[in-house]
Coordinates of C-alpha atoms in Angstrom, one line a residue:
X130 CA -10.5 -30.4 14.5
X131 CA -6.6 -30.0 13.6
X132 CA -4.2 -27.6 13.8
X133 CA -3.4 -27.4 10.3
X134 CA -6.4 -29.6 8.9
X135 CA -10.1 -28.7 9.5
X136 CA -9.2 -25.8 12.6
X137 CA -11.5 -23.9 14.3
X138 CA -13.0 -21.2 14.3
X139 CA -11.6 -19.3 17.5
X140 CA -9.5 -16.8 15.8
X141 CA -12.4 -15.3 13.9
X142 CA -15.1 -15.3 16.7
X143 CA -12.1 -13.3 18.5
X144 CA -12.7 -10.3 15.8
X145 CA -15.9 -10.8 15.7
X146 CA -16.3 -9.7 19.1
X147 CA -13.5 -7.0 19.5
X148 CA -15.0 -3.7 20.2
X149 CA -14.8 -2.6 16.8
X150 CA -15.5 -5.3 14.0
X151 CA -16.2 -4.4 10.4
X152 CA -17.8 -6.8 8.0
X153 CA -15.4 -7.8 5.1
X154 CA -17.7 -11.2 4.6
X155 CA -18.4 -9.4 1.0
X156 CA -14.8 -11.8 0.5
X157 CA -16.6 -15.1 0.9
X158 CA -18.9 -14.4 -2.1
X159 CA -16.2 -14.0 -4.0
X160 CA -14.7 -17.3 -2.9
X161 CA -17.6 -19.1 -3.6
X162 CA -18.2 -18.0 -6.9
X163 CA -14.8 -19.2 -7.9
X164 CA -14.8 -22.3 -6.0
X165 CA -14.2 -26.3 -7.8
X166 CA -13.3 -23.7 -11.3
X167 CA -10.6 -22.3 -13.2
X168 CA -10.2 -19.1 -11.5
X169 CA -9.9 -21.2 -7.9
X170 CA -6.3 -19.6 -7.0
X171 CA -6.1 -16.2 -5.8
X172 CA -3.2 -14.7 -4.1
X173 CA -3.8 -11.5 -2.1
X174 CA -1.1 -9.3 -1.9
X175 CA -1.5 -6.0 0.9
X176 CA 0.8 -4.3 3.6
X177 CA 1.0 -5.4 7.1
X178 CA -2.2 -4.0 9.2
X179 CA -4.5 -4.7 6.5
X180 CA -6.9 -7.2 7.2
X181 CA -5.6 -9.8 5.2
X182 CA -5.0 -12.4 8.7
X183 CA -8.5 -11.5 9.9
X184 CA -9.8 -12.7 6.2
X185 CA -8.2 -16.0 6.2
X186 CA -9.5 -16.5 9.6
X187 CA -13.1 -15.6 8.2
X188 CA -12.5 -17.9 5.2
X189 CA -11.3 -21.0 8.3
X190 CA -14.3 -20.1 10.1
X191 CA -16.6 -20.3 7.2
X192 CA -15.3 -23.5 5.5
X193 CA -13.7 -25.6 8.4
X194 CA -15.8 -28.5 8.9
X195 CA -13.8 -28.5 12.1
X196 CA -16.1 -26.3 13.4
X197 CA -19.7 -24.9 13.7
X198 CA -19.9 -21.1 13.1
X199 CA -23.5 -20.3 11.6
X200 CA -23.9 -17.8 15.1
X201 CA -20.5 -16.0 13.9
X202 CA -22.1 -15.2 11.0
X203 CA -25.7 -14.0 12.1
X204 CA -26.3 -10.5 10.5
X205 CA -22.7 -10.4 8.6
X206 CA -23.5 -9.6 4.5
X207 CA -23.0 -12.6 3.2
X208 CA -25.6 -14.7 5.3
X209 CA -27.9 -13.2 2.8
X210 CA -27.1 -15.1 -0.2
X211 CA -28.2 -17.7 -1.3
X212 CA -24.7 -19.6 -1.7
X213 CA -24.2 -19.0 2.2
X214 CA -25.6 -22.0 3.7
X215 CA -24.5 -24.9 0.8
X216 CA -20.5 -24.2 2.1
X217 CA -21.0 -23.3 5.7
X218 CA -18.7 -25.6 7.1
X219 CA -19.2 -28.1 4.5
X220 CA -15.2 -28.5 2.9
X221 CA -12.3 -29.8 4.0
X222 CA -9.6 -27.2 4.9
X223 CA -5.7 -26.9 5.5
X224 CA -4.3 -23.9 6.9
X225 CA -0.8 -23.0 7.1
X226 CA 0.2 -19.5 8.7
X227 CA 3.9 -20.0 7.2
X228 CA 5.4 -17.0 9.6
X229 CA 5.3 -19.8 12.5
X230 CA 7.5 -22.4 10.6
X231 CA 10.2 -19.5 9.8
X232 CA 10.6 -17.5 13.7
X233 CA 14.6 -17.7 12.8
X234 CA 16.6 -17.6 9.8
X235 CA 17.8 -21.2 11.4
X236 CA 14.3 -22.5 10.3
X237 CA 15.0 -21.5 6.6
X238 CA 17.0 -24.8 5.9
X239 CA 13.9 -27.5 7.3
X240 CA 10.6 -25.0 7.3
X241 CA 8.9 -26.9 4.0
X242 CA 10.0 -30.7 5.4
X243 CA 8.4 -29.3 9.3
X244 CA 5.2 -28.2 7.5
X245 CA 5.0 -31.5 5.1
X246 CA 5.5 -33.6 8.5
X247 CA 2.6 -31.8 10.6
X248 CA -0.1 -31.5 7.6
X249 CA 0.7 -35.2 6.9
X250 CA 0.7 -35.9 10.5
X251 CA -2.8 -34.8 10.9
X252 CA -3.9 -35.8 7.4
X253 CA -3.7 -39.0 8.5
X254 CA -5.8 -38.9 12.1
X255 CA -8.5 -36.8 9.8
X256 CA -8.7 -39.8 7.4
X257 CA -8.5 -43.2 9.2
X258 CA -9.7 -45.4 6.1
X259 CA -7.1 -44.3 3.9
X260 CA -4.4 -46.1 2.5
X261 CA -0.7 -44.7 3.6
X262 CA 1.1 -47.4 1.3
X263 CA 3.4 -46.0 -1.0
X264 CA 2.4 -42.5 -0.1
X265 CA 5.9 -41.3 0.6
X266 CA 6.3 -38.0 3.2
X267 CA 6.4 -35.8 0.2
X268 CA 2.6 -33.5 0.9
X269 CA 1.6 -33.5 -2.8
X270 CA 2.0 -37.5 -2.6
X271 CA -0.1 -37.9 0.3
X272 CA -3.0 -35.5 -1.1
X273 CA -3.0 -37.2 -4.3
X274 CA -3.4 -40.6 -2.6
X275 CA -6.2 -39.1 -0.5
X276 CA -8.0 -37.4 -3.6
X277 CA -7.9 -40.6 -5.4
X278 CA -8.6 -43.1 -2.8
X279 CA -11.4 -41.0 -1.6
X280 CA -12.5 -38.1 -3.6
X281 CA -12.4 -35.5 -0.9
X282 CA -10.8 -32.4 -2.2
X283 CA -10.0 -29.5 0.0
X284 CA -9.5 -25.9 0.3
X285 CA -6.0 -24.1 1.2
X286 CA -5.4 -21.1 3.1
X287 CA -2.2 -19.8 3.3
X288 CA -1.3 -16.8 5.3
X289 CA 2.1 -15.1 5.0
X290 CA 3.1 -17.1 2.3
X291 CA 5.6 -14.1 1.3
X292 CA 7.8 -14.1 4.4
X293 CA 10.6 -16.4 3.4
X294 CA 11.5 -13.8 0.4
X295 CA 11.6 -11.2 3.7
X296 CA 13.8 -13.5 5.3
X297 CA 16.1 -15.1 3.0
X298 CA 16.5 -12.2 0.7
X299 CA 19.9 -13.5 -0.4
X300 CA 19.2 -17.0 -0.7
X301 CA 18.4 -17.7 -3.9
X302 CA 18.4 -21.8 -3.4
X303 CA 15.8 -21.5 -0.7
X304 CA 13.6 -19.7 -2.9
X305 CA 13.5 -21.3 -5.5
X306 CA 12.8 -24.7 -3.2
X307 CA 10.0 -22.8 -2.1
X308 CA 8.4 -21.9 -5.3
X309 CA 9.1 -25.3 -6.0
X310 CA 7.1 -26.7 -3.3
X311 CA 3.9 -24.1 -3.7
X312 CA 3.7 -25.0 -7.7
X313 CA 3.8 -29.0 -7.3
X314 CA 1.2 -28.3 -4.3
X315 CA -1.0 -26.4 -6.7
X316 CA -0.6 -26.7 -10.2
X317 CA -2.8 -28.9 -12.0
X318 CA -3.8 -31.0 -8.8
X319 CA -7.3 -32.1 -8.8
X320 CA -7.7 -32.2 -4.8
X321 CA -7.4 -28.4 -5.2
X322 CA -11.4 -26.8 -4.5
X323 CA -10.1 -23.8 -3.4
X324 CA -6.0 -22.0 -2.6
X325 CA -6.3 -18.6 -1.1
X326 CA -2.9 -17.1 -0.3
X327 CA -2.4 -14.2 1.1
X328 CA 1.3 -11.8 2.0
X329 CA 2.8 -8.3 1.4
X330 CA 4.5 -9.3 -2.0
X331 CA 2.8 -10.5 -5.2
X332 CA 4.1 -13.8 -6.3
X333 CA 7.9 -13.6 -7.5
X334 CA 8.5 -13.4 -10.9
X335 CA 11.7 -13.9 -13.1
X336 CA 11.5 -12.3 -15.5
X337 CA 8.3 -11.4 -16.9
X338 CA 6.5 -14.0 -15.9
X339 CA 5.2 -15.2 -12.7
X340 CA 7.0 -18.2 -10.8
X341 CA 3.6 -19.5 -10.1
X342 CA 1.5 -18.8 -12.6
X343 CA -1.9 -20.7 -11.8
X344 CA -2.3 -18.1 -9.3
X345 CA -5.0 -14.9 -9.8
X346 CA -3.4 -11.8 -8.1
X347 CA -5.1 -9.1 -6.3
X348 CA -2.5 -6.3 -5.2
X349 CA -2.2 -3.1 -4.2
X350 CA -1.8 -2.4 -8.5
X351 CA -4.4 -4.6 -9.1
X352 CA -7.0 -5.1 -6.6
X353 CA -10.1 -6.7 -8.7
X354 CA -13.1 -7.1 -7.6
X355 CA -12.7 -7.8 -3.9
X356 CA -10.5 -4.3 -3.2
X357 CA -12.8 -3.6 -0.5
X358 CA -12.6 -6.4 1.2
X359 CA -9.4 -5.3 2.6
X360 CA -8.8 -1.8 4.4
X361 CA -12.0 -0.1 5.5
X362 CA -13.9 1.9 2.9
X363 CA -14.8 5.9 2.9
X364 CA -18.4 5.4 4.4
X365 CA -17.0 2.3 6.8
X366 CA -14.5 5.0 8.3
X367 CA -17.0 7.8 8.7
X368 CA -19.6 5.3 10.6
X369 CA -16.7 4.4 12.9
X370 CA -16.2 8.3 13.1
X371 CA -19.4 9.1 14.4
X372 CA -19.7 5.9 16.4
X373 CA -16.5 7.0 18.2
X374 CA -17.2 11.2 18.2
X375 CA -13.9 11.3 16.2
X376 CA -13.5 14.5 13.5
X377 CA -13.5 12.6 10.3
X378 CA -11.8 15.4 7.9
X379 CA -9.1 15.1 10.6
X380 CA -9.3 11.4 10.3
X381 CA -9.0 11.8 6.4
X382 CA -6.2 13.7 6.9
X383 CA -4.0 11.6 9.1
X384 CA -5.2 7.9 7.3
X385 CA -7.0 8.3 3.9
X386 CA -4.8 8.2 0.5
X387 CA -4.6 4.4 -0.4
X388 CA -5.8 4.1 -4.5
X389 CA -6.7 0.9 -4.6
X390 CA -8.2 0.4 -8.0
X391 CA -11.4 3.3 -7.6
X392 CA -11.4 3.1 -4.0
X393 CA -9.9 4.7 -1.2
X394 CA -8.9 3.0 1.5
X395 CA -8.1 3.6 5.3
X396 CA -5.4 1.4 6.7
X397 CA -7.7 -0.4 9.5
X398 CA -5.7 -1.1 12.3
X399 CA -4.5 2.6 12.4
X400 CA -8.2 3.8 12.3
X401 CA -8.9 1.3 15.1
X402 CA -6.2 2.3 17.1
X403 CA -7.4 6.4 16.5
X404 CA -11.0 5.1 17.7
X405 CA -9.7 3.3 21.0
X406 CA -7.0 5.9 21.8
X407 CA -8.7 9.0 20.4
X408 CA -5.3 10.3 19.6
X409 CA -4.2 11.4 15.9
X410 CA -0.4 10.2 15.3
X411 CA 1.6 7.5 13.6
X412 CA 0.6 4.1 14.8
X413 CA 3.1 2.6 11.9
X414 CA 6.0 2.4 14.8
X415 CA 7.2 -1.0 15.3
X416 CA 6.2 -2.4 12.0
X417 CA 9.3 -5.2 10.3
X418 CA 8.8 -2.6 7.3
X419 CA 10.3 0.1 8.9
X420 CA 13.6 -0.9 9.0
X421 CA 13.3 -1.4 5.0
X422 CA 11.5 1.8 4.2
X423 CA 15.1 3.5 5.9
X424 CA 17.3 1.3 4.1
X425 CA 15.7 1.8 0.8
X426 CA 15.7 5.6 1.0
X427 CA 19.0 6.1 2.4
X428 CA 20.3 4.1 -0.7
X429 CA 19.6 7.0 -2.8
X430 CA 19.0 4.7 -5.7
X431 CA 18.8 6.0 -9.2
X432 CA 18.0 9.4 -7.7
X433 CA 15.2 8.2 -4.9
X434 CA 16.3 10.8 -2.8
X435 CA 14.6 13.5 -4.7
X436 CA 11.8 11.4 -5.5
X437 CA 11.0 11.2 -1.9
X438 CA 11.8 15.0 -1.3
X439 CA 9.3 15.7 -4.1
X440 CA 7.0 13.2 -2.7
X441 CA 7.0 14.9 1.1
X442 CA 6.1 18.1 -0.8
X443 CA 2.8 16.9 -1.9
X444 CA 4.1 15.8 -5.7
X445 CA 3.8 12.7 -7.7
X446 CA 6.1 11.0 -9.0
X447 CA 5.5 8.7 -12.5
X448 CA 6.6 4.9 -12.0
X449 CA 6.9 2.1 -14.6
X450 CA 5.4 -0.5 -11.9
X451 CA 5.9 -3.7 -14.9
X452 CA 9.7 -4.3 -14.1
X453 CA 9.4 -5.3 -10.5
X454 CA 10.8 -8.8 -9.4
X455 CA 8.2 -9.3 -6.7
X456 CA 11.0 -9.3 -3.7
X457 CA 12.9 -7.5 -1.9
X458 CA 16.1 -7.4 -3.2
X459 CA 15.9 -6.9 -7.5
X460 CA 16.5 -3.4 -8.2
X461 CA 17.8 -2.2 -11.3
X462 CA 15.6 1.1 -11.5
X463 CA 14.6 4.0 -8.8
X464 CA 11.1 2.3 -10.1
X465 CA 11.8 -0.7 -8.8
X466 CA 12.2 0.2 -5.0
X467 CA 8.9 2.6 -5.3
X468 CA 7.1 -0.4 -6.4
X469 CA 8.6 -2.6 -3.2
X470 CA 7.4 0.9 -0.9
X471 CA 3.7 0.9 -3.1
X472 CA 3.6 -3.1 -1.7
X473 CA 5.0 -2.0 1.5
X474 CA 2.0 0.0 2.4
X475 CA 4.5 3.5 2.4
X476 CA 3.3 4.4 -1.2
X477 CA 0.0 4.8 -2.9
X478 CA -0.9 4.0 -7.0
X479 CA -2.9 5.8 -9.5
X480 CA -3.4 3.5 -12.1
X481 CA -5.1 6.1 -14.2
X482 CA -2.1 8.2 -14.4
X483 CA 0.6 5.6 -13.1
X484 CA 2.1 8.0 -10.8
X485 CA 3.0 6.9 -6.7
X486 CA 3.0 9.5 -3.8
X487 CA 2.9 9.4 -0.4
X488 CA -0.7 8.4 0.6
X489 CA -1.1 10.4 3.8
X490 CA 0.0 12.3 7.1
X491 CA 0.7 9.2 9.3
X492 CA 3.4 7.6 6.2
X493 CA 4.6 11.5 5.7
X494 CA 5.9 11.2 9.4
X495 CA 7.1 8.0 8.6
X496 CA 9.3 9.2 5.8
X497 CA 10.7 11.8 7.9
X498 CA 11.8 9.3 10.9
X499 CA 13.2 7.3 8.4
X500 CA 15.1 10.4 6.7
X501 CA 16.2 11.6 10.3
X502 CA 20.2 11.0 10.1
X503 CA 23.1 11.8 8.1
X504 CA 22.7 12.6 4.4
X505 CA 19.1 13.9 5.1
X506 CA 19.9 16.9 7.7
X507 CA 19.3 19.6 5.0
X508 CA 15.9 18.4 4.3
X509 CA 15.0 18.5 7.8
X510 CA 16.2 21.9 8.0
X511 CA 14.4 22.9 4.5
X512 CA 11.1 21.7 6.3
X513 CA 11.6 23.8 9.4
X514 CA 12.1 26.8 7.0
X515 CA 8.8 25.9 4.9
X516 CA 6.4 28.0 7.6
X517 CA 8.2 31.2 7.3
X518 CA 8.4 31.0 3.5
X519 CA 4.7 30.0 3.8
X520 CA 4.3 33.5 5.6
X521 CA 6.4 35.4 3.3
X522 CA 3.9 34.5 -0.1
X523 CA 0.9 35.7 2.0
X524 CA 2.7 39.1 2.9
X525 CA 3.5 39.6 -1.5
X526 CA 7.4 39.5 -0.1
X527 CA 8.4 38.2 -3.1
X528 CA 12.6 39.2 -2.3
X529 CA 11.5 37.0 0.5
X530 CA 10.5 34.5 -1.0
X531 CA 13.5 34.1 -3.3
X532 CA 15.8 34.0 -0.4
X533 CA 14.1 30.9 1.6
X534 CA 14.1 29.0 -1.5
X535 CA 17.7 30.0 -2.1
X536 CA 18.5 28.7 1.3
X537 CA 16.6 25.5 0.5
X538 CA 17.8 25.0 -2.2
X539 CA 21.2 24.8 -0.5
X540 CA 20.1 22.6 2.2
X541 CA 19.3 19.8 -0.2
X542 CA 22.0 20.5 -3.0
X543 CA 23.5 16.7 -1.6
X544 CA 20.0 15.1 -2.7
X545 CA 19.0 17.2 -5.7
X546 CA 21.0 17.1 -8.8
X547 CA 20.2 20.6 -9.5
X548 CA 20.3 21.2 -13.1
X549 CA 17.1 21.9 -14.6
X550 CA 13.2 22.6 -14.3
X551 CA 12.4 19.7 -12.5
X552 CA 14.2 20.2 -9.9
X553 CA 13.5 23.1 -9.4
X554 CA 10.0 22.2 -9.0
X555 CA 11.1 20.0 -6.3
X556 CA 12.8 22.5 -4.6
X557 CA 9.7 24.9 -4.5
X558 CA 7.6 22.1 -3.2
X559 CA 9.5 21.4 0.0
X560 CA 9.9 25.2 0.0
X561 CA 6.0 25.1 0.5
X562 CA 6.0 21.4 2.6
X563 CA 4.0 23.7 5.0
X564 CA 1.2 23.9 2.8
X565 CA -0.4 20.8 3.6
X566 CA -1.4 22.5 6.9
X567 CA -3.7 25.1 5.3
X568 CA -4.1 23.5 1.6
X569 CA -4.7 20.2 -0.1
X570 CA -2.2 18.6 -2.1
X571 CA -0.7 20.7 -4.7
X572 CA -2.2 20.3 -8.4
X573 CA 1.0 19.6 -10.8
X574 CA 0.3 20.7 -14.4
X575 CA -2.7 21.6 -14.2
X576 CA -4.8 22.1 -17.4
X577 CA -5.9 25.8 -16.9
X578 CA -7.0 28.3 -19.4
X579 CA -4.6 27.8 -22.8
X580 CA -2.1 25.5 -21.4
X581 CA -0.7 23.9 -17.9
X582 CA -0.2 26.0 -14.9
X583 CA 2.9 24.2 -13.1
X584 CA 2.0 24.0 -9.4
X585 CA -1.6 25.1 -7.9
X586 CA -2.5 25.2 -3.9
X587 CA -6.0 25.2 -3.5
X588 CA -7.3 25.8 0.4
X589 CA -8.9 23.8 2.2
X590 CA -12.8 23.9 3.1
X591 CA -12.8 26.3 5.7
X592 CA -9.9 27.9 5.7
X593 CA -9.0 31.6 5.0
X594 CA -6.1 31.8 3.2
X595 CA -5.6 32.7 -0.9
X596 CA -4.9 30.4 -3.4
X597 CA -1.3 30.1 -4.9
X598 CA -0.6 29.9 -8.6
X599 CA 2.8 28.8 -9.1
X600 CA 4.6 29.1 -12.1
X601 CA 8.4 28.3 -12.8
X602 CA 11.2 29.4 -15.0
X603 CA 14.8 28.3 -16.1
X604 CA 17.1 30.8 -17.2
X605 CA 13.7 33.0 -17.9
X606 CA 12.3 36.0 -15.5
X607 CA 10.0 36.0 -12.4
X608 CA 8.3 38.6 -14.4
X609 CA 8.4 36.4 -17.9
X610 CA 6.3 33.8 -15.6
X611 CA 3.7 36.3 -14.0
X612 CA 3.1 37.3 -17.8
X613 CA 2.6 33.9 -18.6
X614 CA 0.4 33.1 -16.0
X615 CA -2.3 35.8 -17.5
X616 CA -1.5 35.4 -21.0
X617 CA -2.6 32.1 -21.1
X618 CA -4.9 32.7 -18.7
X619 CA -4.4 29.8 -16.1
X620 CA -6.3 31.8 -13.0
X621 CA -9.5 31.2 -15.4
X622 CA -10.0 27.6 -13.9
X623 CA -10.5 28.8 -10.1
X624 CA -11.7 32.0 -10.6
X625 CA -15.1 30.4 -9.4
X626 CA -12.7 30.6 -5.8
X627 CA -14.1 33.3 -4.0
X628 CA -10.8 34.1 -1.9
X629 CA -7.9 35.8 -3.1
X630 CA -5.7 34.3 -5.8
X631 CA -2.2 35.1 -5.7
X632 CA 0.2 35.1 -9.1
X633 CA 3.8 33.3 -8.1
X634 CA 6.1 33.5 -10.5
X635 CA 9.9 31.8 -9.7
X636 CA 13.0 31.9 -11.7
X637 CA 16.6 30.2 -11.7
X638 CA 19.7 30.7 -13.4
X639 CA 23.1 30.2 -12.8
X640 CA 24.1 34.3 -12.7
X641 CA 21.2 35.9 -11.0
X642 CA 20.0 32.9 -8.7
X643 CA 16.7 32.6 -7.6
X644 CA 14.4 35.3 -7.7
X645 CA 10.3 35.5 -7.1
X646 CA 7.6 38.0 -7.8
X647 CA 4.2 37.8 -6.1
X648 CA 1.0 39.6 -7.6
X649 CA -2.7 39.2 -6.5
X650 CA -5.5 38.9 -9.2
X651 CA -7.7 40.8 -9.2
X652 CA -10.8 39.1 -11.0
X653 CA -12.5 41.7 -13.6

């Protein structure tokens, strides 16, 4: 049992015995299926607190022949089938956490010669009968000679295989040596059974094309088949919940919101953290990310500040996701930086309608620390007006109404480039940022009755206040949008609501300003 070759299983039969352990061994019948074929490298891209660490150990424990873990996986899913017992601890495995060959930016010149000369180094204890000769202190050399002197192939895992894009973001030449490295490892090598690799970023690409290209990748856009393997699931969180006497629509609140692919997905370690503390709050403080997610907004790039403003508000926002370079650095596009935040774990993806938002309550906070300096004070102060605007709709104070969204609208003139509809909309969504308290997420363009009502807020289950039909106007009338509201009869799509309905109707121009008026339906 190595460090690097064959390891144990210790880091594994530590989560298996934590006080709360979920079973993600679903993973390892994935694995097996696509072990010794075509489809053996996979590359498993997710933001930090995911699981992806506790998988790799899982995948260690499972294969190692360094080890002996049938009692660590006594009960787990996969023990079931039939392909369980043929691998259990049957390969040969090297496993490389690349984060501990890179603790300083010193480290970026020598990491790939330190982690050649340790594999080797142990390489050649595991294997006493082979011949060294000629083998060089080159990796791919040495595994080659192995391979053909005695057939054994192995299985890679490779955790944080991403961080040297994170820390030589401006280093071209050390990136490319790396990609280097990782595609003479990998591609076309027959001692190859299995590479699992797993970071925050998909593989780089220049270009369109990936920079590795042997490699299968399962991301936050694309998760395949094994999305559940990483995050906890809707049912796994509401088990925890009742384990734990937590309040699971409060739960949903604060953590749910992560598409990936059908799913959605609770980031674990933040529902782990709720269950052992029992306290609702941001437990994304003191993540590396953070410090990127204030950069990137504070940039303002390509007009990201609205984006974001629109975003906090409960909107969507549509992204071309196809550009992206895979790092952390190539941005040509506003696109390009809510792609790195959708990686980044501060985004979500709908991949039906390729639109990003903001996933939940805990990132929403998040967004705000990171908008909390200069640049950004008018949105704070837009927020703390949203409750009293909030209170003005319910009270039919339309004059109101028109005045807090006036005074809004001022507050974030710096961000907004505020010359047309949708920014208007954007203004009238953190106008209502308050919402989210009482409502779920505002429905943009809705298909209602004989065309698309701009903006609905539907309640939540349980609580008594009246829906909100919002529709806007450029250079029109409040009243011009009230009329259009029942001529094309968008309230016909919730009047199965049994609460009041209210009719919102908001107007801009250049002369008269902003102006609102306010009507309850009445169903006939």
């Amino acid at each position: 049992m190595g460090i690097y070759v064959n390891p144990g299983n210790t880091a594994f039969e530590e989560a298996v015995n934590s006080m709360i352990y979920v079973d993600k061994s679903k993973l390892i019948s994935y694995t097996n299926r696509v072990l010794k074929t075509k489809q053996k490298n996979l590359c498993v891209s997710r933001p930090r607190r995911f699981g992806k660490s506790m998988a790799a150990d899982m995948l260690v424990a499972y294969y190692s022949k360094g080890c002996d873990s049938k009692g660590l996986f006594a009960g787990l899913d996969i023990e079931g089938e039939d392909s369980f017992p043929i691998h259990l601890n049957q390969h040969d495995v090297i496993r490389v956490d690349v984060q501990r060959f890179l603790e300083t930016k010193r480290d970026l010149d020598t990491f790939i010669k330190e982690m050649e000369s340790r594999i080797i180094s142990e390489l050649v204890k595991e294997f006493p009968g082979w011949n060294e000769s000629g083998a060089g202190d080159r990796l791919r050399d040495v595994l080659d000679q192995i391979f053909n002197q005695t057939k054994t192939g192995f299985i890679f895992i490779i955790d944080e295989w991403d961080c040297v894009f994170r820390m030589a973001k401006d280093r071209q030449e050390i990136q490319k040596d790396y990609l280097d490295f990782l595609r003479g490892i990998f591609k076309g090598a027959e001692y190859v059974e299995l590479a699992y690799m797993t970071g925050i970023l998909p593989i780089k690409k220049y270009g369109e094309h990936s920079a590795i290209n042997v490699f299968k990748e399962f991301s936050m856009l694309n998760p395949g088949k094994i999305a559940e393997c990483f995050g906890f699931t809707e049912s796994e969180v509401i088990g925890l919940c009742e384990e734990h006497f937590v309040d699971y629509q409060e739960t949903r609140k604060w953590y749910d919101g992560y598409l990936v692919g059908n799913l959605h997905i609770y980031n674990p370690q933040a529902v782990i953290e709720l269950m052992d503390n029992g306290d609702f709050q941001s437990y994304w403080i003191g993540t590396e990310t953070y410090e990127a997610l204030k950069i990137y907004i504070d940039m303002d790039f390509d007009g990201l500040g609205q984006a974001v403003m629109e975003m906090l508000g409960g909107g969507r926002c549509k992204i071309n996701t196809r550009k992206f370079q895979n790092d952390m650095t190539t941005f040509r596009t506003k696109d390009d930086v809510l792609t790195l935040l959708i990686h980044l774990g501060y985004l979500t993806y709908d991949r039906k309608t390729s639109e990003t938002f903001i996933p939940n309550q805990e990132i929403s906070q998040e967004f705000l620390n990171a908008a909390d300096g200069p640049g950004w004070t008018g949105l704070i102060q837009a927020l703390e007006r949203s409750e009293g605007l909030l209170q003005s709709t319910w009270k039919l104070d339309g004059d109101a109404v028109a005045t807090g969204i006036a005074v809004i609208h001022g507050e974030t003139a710096s961000i907004l480039k505020y010359n047309n509809e949708n920014s208007l909309t954007c203004t009238v969504l953190m106008a209502y940022y308050s919402a989210k308290i009482y409502y779920m997420n505002p429905v943009m363009e809705m298909l209602a009755g004989k065309g698309f009502a701009d903006i609905v807020y539907l309640p939540k289950r349980n609580v008594d206040k009246p829906a909100l039909l919002v529709e806007l106007k450029w250079k029109g009338s409040p009243e011009g949008a009230i009329a259009q509201i029942k001529e094309r009869k968008y309230m016909s799509w919730i009047e199965g609501y049994t609460g009041k309905i209210l009719l919102v109707g908001i107007n801009y121009n250049e002369d008269k300003g902003h102006e609102c008026v306010i009507e309850e339906y009445v169903i006939e």
